[in-house]
Coordinates of C-alpha atoms and ligand atoms in Angstrom, one line a residue:
X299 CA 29.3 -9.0 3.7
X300 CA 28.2 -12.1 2.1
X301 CA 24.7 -13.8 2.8
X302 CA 23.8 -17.0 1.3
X303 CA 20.1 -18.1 1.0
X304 CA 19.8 -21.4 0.2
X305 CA 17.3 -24.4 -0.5
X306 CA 14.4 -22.6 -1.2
X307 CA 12.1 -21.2 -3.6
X308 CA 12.4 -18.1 -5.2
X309 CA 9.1 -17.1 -5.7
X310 CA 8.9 -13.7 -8.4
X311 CA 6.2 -12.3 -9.9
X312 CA 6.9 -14.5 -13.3
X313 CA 7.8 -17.7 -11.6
X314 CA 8.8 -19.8 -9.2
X315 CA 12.3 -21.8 -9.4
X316 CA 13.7 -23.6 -6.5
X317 CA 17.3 -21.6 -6.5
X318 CA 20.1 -20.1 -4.2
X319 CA 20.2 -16.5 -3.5
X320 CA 23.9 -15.0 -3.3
X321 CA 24.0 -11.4 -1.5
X322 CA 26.7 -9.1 -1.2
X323 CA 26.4 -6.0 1.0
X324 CA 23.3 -4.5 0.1
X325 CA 22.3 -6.0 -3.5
X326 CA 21.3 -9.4 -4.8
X327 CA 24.4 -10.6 -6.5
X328 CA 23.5 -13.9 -8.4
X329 CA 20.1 -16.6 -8.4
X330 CA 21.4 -19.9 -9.2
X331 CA 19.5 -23.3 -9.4
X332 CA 19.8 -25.3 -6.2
X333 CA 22.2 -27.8 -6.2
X334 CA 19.8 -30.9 -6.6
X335 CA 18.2 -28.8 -10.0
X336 CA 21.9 -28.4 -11.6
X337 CA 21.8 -31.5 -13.8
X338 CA 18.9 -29.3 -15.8
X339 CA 21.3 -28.1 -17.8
X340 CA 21.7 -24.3 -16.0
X341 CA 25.4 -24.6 -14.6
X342 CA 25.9 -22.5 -11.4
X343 CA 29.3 -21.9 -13.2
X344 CA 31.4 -18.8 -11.5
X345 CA 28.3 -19.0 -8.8
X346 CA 29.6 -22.4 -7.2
X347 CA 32.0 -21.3 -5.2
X348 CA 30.0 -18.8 -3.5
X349 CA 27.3 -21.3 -3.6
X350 CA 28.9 -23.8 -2.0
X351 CA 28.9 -21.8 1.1
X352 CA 32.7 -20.5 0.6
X353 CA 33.6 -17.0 1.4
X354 CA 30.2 -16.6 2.8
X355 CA 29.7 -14.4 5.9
X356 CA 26.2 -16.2 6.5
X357 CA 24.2 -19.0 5.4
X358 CA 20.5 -19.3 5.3
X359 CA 18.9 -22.3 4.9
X360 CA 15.4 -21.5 3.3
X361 CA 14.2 -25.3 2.8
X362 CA 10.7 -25.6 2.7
X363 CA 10.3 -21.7 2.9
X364 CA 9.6 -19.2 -0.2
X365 CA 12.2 -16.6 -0.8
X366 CA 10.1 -13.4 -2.3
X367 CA 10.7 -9.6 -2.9
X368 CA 9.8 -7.7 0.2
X369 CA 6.9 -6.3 0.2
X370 CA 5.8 -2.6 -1.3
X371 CA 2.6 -1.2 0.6
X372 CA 2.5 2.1 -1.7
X373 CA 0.1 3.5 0.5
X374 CA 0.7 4.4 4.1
X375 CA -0.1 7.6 6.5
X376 CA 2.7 7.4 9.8
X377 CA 2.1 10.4 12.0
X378 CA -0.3 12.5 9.8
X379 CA -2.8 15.3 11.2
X380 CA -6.1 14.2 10.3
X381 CA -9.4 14.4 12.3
X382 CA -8.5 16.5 15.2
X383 CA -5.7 14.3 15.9
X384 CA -2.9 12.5 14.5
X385 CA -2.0 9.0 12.8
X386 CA -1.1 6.8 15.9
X387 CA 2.1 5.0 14.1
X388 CA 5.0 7.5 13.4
X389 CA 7.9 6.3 11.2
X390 CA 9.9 4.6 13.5
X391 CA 7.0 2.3 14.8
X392 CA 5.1 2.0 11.0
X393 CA 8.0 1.0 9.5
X394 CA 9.3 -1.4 11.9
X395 CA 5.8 -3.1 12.2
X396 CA 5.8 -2.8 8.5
X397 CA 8.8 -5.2 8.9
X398 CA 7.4 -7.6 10.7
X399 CA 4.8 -8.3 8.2
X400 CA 7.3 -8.8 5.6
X401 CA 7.0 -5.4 4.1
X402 CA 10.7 -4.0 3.2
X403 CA 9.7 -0.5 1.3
X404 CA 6.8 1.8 2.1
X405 CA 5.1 4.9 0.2
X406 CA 3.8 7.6 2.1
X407 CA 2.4 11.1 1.6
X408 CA 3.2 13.9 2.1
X409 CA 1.0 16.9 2.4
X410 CA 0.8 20.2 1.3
X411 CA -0.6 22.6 3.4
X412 CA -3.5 25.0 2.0
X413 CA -2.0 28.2 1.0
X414 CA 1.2 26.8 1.5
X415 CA 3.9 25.5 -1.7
X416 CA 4.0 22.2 -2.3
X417 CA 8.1 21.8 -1.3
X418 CA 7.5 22.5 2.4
X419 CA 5.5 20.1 3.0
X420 CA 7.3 17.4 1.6
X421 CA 10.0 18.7 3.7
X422 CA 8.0 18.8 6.7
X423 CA 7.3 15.0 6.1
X424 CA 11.0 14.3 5.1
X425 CA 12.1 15.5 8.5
X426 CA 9.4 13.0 10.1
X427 CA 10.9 10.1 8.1
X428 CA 14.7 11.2 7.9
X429 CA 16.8 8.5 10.5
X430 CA 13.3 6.9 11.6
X431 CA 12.8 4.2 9.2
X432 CA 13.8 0.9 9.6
X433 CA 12.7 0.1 5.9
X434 CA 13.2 1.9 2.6
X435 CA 10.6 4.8 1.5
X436 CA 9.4 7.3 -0.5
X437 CA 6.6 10.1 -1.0
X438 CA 3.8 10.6 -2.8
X439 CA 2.4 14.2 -2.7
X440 CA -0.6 15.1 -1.4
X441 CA -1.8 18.5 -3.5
X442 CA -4.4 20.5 -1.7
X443 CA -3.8 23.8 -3.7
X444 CA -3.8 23.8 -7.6
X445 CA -2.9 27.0 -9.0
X446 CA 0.1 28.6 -11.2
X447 CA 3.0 28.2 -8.7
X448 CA 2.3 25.2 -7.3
X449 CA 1.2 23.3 -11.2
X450 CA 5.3 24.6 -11.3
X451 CA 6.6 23.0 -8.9
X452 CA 4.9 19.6 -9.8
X453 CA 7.4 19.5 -12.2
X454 CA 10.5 19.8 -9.7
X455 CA 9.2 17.4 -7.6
X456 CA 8.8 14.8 -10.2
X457 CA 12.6 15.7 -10.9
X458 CA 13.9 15.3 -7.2
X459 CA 12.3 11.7 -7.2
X460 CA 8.5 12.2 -6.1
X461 CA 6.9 11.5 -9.0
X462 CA 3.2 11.2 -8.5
X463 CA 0.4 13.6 -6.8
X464 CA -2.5 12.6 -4.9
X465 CA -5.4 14.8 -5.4
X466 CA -9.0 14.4 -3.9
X467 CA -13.0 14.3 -4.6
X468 CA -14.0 14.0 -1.1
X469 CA -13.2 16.3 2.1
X470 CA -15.0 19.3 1.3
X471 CA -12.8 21.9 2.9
X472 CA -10.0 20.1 3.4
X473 CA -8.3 18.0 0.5
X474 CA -11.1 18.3 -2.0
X475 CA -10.0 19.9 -5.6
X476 CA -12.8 20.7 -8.0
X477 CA -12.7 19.9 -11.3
X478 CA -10.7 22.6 -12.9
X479 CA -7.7 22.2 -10.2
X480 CA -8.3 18.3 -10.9
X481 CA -7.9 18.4 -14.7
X482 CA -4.9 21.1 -15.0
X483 CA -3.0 18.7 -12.1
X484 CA -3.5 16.0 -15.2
X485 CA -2.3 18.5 -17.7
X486 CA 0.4 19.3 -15.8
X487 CA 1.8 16.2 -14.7
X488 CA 0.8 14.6 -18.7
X489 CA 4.0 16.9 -19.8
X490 CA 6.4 16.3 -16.7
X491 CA 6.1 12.4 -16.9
X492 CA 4.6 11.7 -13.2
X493 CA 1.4 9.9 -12.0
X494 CA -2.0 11.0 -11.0
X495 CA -3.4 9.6 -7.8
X496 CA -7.0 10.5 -6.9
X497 CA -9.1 9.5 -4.0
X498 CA -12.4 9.3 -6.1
X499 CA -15.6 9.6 -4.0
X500 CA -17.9 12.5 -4.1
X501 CA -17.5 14.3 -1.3
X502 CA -20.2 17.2 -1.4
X503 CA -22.8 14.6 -2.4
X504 CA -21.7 12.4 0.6
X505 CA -21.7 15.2 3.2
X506 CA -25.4 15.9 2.1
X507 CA -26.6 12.3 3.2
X508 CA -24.2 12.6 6.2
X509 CA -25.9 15.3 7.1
X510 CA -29.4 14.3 7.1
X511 CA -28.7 11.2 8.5
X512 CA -27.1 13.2 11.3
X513 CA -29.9 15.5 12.0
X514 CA -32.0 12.3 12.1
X515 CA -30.2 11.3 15.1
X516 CA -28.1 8.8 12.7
X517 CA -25.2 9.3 14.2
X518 CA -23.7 5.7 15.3
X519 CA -20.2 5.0 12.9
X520 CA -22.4 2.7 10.4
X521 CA -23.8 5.4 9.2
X522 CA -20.6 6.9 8.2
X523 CA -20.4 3.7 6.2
X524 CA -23.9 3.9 5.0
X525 CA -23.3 7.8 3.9
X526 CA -20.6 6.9 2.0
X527 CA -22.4 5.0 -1.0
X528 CA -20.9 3.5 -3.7
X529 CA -22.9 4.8 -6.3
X530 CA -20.5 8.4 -5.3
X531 CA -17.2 6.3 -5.3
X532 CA -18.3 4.9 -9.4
X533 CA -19.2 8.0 -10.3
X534 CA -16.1 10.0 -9.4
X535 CA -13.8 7.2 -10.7
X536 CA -15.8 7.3 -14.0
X537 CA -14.7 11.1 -13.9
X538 CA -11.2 10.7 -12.8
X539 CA -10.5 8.6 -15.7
X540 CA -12.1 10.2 -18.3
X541 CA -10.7 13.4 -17.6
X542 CA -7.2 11.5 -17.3
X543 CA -8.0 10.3 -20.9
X544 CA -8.7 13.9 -21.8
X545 CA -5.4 15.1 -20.3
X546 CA -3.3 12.1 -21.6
X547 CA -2.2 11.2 -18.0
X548 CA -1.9 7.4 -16.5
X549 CA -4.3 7.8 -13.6
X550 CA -4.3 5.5 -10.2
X551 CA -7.2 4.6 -8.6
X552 CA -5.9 4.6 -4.7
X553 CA -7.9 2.4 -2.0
X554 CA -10.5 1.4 -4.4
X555 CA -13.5 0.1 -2.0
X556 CA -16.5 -1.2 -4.1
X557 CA -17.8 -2.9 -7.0
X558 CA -19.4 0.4 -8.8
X559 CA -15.6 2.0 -8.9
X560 CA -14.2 -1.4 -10.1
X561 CA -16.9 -1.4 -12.6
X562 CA -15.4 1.8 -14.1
X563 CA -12.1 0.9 -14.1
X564 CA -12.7 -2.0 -16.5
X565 CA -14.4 -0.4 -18.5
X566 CA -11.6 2.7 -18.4
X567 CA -8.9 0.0 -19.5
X568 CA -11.5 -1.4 -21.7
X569 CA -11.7 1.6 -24.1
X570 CA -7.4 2.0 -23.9
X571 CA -7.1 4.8 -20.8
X572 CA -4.5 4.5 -18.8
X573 CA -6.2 3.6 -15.6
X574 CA -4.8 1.6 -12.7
X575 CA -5.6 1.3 -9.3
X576 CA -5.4 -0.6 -5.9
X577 CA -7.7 -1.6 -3.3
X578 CA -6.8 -3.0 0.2
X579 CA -6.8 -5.8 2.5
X580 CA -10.1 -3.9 4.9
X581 CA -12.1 -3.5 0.9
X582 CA -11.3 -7.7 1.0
X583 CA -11.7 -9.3 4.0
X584 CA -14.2 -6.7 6.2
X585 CA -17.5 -5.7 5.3
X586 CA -20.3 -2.8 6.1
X587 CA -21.8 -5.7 8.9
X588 CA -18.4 -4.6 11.2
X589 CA -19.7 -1.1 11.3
X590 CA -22.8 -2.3 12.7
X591 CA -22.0 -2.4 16.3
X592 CA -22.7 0.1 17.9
X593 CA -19.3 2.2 18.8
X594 CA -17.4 -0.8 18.2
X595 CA -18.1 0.2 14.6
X596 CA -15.5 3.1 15.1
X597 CA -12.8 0.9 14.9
X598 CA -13.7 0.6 11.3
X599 CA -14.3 3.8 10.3
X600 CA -12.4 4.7 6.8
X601 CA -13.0 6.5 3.9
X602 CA -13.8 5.1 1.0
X603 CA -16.0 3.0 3.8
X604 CA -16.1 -0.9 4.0
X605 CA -18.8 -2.2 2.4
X606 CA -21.8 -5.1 1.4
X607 CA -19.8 -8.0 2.5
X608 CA -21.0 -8.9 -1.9
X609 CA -18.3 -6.4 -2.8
X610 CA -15.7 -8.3 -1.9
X611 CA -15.7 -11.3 -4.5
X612 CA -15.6 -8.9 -7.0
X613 CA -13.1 -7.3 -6.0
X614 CA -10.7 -10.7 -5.2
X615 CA -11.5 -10.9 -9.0
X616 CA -10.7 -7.9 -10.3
X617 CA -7.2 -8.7 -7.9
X618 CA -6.8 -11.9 -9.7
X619 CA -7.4 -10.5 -13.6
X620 CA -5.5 -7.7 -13.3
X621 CA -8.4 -5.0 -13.3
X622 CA -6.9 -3.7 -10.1
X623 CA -2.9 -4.0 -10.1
X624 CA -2.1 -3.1 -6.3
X625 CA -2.6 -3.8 -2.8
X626 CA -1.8 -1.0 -0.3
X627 CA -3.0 -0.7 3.6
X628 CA -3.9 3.0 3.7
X629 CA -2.6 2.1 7.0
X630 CA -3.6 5.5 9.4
X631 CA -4.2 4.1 12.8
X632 CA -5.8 5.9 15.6
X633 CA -6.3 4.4 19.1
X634 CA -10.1 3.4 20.0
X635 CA -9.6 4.5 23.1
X636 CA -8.3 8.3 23.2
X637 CA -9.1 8.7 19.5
X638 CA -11.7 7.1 17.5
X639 CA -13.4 8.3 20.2
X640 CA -13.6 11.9 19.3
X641 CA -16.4 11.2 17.1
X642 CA -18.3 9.3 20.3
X643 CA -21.5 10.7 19.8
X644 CA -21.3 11.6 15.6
X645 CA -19.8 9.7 13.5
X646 CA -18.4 12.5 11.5
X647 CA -16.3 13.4 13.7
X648 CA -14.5 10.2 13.9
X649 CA -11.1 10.3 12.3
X650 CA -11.0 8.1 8.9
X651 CA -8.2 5.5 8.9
X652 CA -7.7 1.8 10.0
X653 CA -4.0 0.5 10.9
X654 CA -3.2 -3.0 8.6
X655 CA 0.9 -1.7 7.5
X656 CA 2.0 -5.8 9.4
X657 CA -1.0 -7.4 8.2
X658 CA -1.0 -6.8 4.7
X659 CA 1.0 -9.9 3.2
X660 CA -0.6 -12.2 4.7
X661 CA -3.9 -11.6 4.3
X662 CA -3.3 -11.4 0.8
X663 CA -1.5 -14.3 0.8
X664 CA -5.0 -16.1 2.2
X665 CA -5.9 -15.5 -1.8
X666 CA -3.0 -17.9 -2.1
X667 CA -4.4 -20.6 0.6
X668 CA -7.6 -20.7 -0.8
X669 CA -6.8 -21.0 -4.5
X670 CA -7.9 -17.7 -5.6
X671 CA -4.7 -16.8 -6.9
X672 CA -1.5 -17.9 -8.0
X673 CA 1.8 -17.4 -5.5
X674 CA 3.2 -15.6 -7.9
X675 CA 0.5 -13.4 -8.6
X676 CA 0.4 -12.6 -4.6
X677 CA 3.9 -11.6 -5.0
X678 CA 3.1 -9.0 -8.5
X679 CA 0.3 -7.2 -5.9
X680 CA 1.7 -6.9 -3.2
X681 CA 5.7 -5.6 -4.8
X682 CA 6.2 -6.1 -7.9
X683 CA 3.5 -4.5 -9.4
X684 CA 4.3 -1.5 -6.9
X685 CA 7.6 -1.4 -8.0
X686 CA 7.1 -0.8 -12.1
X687 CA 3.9 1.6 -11.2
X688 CA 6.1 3.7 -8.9
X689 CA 9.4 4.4 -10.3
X690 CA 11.2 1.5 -8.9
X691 CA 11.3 -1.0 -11.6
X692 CA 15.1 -2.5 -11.5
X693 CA 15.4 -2.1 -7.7
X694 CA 12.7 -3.4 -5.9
X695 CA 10.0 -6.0 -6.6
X696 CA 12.1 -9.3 -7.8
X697 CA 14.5 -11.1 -6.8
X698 CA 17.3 -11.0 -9.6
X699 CA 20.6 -9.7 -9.6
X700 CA 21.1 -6.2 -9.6
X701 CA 18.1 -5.5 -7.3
X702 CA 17.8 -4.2 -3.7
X703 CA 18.5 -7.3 -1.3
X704 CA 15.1 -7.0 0.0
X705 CA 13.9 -10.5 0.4
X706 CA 11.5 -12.1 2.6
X707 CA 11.8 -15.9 3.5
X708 CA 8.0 -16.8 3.7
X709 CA 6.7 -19.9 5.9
X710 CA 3.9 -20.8 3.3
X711 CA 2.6 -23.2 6.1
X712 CA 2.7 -21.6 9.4
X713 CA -0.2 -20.4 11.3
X714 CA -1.2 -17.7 13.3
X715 CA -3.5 -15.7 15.0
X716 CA -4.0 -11.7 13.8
X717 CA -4.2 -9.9 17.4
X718 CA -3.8 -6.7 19.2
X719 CA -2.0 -8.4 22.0
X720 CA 0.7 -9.8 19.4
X721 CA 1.1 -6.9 16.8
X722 CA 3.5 -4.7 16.5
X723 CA 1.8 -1.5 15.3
X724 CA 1.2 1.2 17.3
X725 CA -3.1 1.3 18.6
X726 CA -4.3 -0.6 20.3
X727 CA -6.6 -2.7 18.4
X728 CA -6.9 -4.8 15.4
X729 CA -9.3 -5.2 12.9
X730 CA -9.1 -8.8 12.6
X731 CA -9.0 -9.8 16.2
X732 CA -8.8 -13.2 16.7
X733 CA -8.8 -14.3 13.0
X734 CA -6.2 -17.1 12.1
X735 CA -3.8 -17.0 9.1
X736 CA -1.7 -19.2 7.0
X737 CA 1.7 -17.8 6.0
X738 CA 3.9 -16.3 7.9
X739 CA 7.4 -14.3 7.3
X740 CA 10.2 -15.8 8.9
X741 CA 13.4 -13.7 8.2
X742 CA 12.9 -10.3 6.5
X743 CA 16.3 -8.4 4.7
X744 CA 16.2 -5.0 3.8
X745 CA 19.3 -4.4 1.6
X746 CA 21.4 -7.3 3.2
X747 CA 20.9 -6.8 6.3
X748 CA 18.4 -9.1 8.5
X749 CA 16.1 -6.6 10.2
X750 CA 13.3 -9.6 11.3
X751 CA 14.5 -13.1 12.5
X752 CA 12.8 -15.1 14.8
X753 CA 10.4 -12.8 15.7
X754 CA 12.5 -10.3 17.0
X755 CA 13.2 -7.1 15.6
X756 CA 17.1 -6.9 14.5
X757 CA 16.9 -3.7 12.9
X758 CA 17.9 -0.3 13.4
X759 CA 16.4 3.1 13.5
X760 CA 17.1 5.1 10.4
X761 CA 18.3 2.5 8.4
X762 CA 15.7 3.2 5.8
X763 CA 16.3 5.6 3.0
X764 CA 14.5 7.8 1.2
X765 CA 13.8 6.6 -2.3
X766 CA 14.2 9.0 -5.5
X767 CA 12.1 7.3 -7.4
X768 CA 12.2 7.6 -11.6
X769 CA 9.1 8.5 -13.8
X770 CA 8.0 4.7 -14.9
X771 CA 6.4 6.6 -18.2
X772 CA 7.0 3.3 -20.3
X773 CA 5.0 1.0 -18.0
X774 CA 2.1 3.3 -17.8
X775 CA 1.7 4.4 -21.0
Ligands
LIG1077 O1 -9.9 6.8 5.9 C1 -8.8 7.0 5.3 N1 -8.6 6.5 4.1 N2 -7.8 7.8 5.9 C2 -6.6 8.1 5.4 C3 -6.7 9.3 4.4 C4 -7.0 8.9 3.0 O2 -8.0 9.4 2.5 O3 -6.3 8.1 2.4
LIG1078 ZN1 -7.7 8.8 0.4
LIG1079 ZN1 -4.8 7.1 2.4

């Protein structure tokens, strides 16, 4: 199978060149200048055939349209136990309204469960994903146990393609590590090659001012925002990282939420440690004021929490110089009604997650529209970057020969309107009802094959394969 995208741009993380995309079967096989760019001196040579629309199963004309890698969200949660209930999207529906938003690969996590090895829950969450996924994916591991047997098996894991561990300073009881099982994790995964993700907010200082706010009768969903202050989020990610530069591990920062965190990441990278991390699209465009609506506010409950709407510039700049190299969703959905609602009358009880897998690229891209940031500096955060953090450097994340034939053709003009009624995620509300957008994907490929065209789904179940990903120990160290 042949596919020929032709007359647009081919937007990558480096540049931007208007050129013709040749695919064949499930990789990109040539990027050739466009026809009316050839006199530049770049022949299409043994291209022009193909490029001329010969021996071609399909053409796709791309004029006016952008041609990008699909999109990497290296943080998502389909169909994970949390809160008394369960993640609303499972993989079939996540990754299919992934899709839609121009997302071809996503990251999950799996998790271990306490007492338990780490390899049976990976294969529990194998077994969720395995013939589900419409889009390619892979697995993070969520460590809740540190000791002997499972620092062991860290190792394996990193060998049978899940090469990074997410470890926790929040949820007393349930995820948190303490310091000890924190560092040796580092140790550990310093010698095997892999990556250290840590949710960094202090969790036993945050349930004390939960509680008392609480017991004051506090207990509308802002004040699970308000609990949650940043000063606990800065000074865990402080830690994180300077134990990571005591262990000699790259350390990632996942859904960074404030200015106090991104505050110690510069100054992490400043001194030489190798510190990365992401933030999300909720950390950008929402703010503490969403919380404060009386139950409403559930719909916005997350952890790290969303915060002074004055967090937010810093954080588009810290996106824009490279301070912060990712953006992931944390997509974890729950219904408002049926759900969010466990936690009607305390906000502790609310289960922490927002859904935003669909929504991700363009509200990024809105960095683009406004002139934050460059086009191709939208594409590095929200694949390419991704790609060389996570093991798939060479695969995913450009368009160039060789790589997967994930490729988005992007309608940099088209507008529309971010609603529950339209989406095609799984709960039933969105956090940015009503808001209008610029940028839109038009035809989404994942490995050759057109799974999004015309706003219909043209994909399959169980198309998506699980990703072995490689230690990417030259780009993080
Ligand atoms: O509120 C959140 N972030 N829910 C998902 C679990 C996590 O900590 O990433
Ligand atoms: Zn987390
Ligand atoms: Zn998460």
């Amino acid at each position: 199978m042949r596919t020929l995208i032709t007359n647009g741009t081919v937007v990558n993380a480096d540049g931007s060149f208007r050129a013709d995309v040749l695919i064949e079967d499930e990789l990109i096989a040539a990027v050739g200048l466009s026809g009316d760019r050839s006199e530049s001196g770049q022949a299409l040579g043994a291209l022009s055939g193909a490029l001329s629309g010969e021996a071609v199963d399909r053409t796709i004309d791309a004029a006016g349209r952008w041609v990008i890698p699909g999109g990497i969200d290296p943080h998502t949660h389909m169909d994970l136990p949390f809160g008394g209930t369960s993640s609303k999207d499972d993989f079939e529906t996540g990754t299919r309204a992934a899709a839609f938003g121009g997302t071809t690969t996503i990251l999950d996590f799996a998790v271990q469960t306490k007492g338990e090895a780490l390899r049976p829950g990976l294969e529990t969450w194998m077994a969720k994903a395995e013939g589900a996924c419409a889009i390619d994916y892979g697995f993070h591991m969520i460590m809740g146990d540190v000791n002997d047997a499972t620092l062991k098996e860290m190792d394996q894991l990193v060998e049978d393609g899940v090469t990074d561990f997410k470890l926790f300073t929040a949820y007393p009881g349930v995820f948190l590590s303490d310091d000890g099982a924190i560092f040796s994790a580092m140790r550990q995964t310093a010698e095997n090659g892999g990556l250290i993700l840590m949710h960094a907010e202090n969790g036993v200082a945050i349930d004390i001012v939960a509680n008392a706010n609480a017991a004051a009768g506090l207990t509308d969903p802002y004040y699970h925002g308000v609990s949650r202050m940043p000063v606990f989020e800065g000074e865990c990610v402080n830690r994180v990282i300077r134990f990571a530069e005591a262990a000699e591990v790259p350390v990632y920062i996942v859904h960074l939420s404030s200015r106090d965190a991104l505050e110690e990441v510069v100054r992490g990278r400043d001194r030489g440690a190798m510190a990365f991390a992401e933030t999300c699209p909720q950390y950008l465009f929402l703010s503490l004021d969403d919380m404060d609506n009386g139950f409403e506010g559930a719909k916005f409950v997350c952890s790290p929490p969303l915060r002074p709407a004055d967090h937010q510039e810093d954080l588009w700049r810290g996106l824009v110089r490279d301070d912060l190299q990712t953006v992931g969703t944390d997509h974890c959905p729950f219904d408002f009604e049926g759900q969010k609602d466990l936690g009607k009358d305390d906000f502790r009880k609310i289960p922490n997650g927002l859904p935003g897998v669909e929504e991700r690229m363009d509200l990024v891209f809105q960095g683009v529209v406004n002139g934050r940031m460059t086009r191709e500096r939208w594409v590095e955060v929200t694949s390419t970057a991704a790609a060389r953090i996570f093991g798939l450097a060479g695969r995913k994340g450009a368009i160039a020969p060789g790589y997967d034939a994930d490729i988005v053709v992007y309608d940099p003009e088209k507008k529309h309107v971010l609603s529950a009624s339209t989406h095609h995620m799984n709960v039933d509300y969105s956090c940015y009802e009503g808001m209008e957008v610029q940028g839109h994907s038009e035809i989404v490929l994942s490995r050759g094959r057109v799974i999004v065209e015309d706003g219909e789904y043209r994909g399959s179940k169980g198309h998506g394969r699980f990703l072995k990903r490689e230690v990417a120990r030259e780009y993080l160290r």
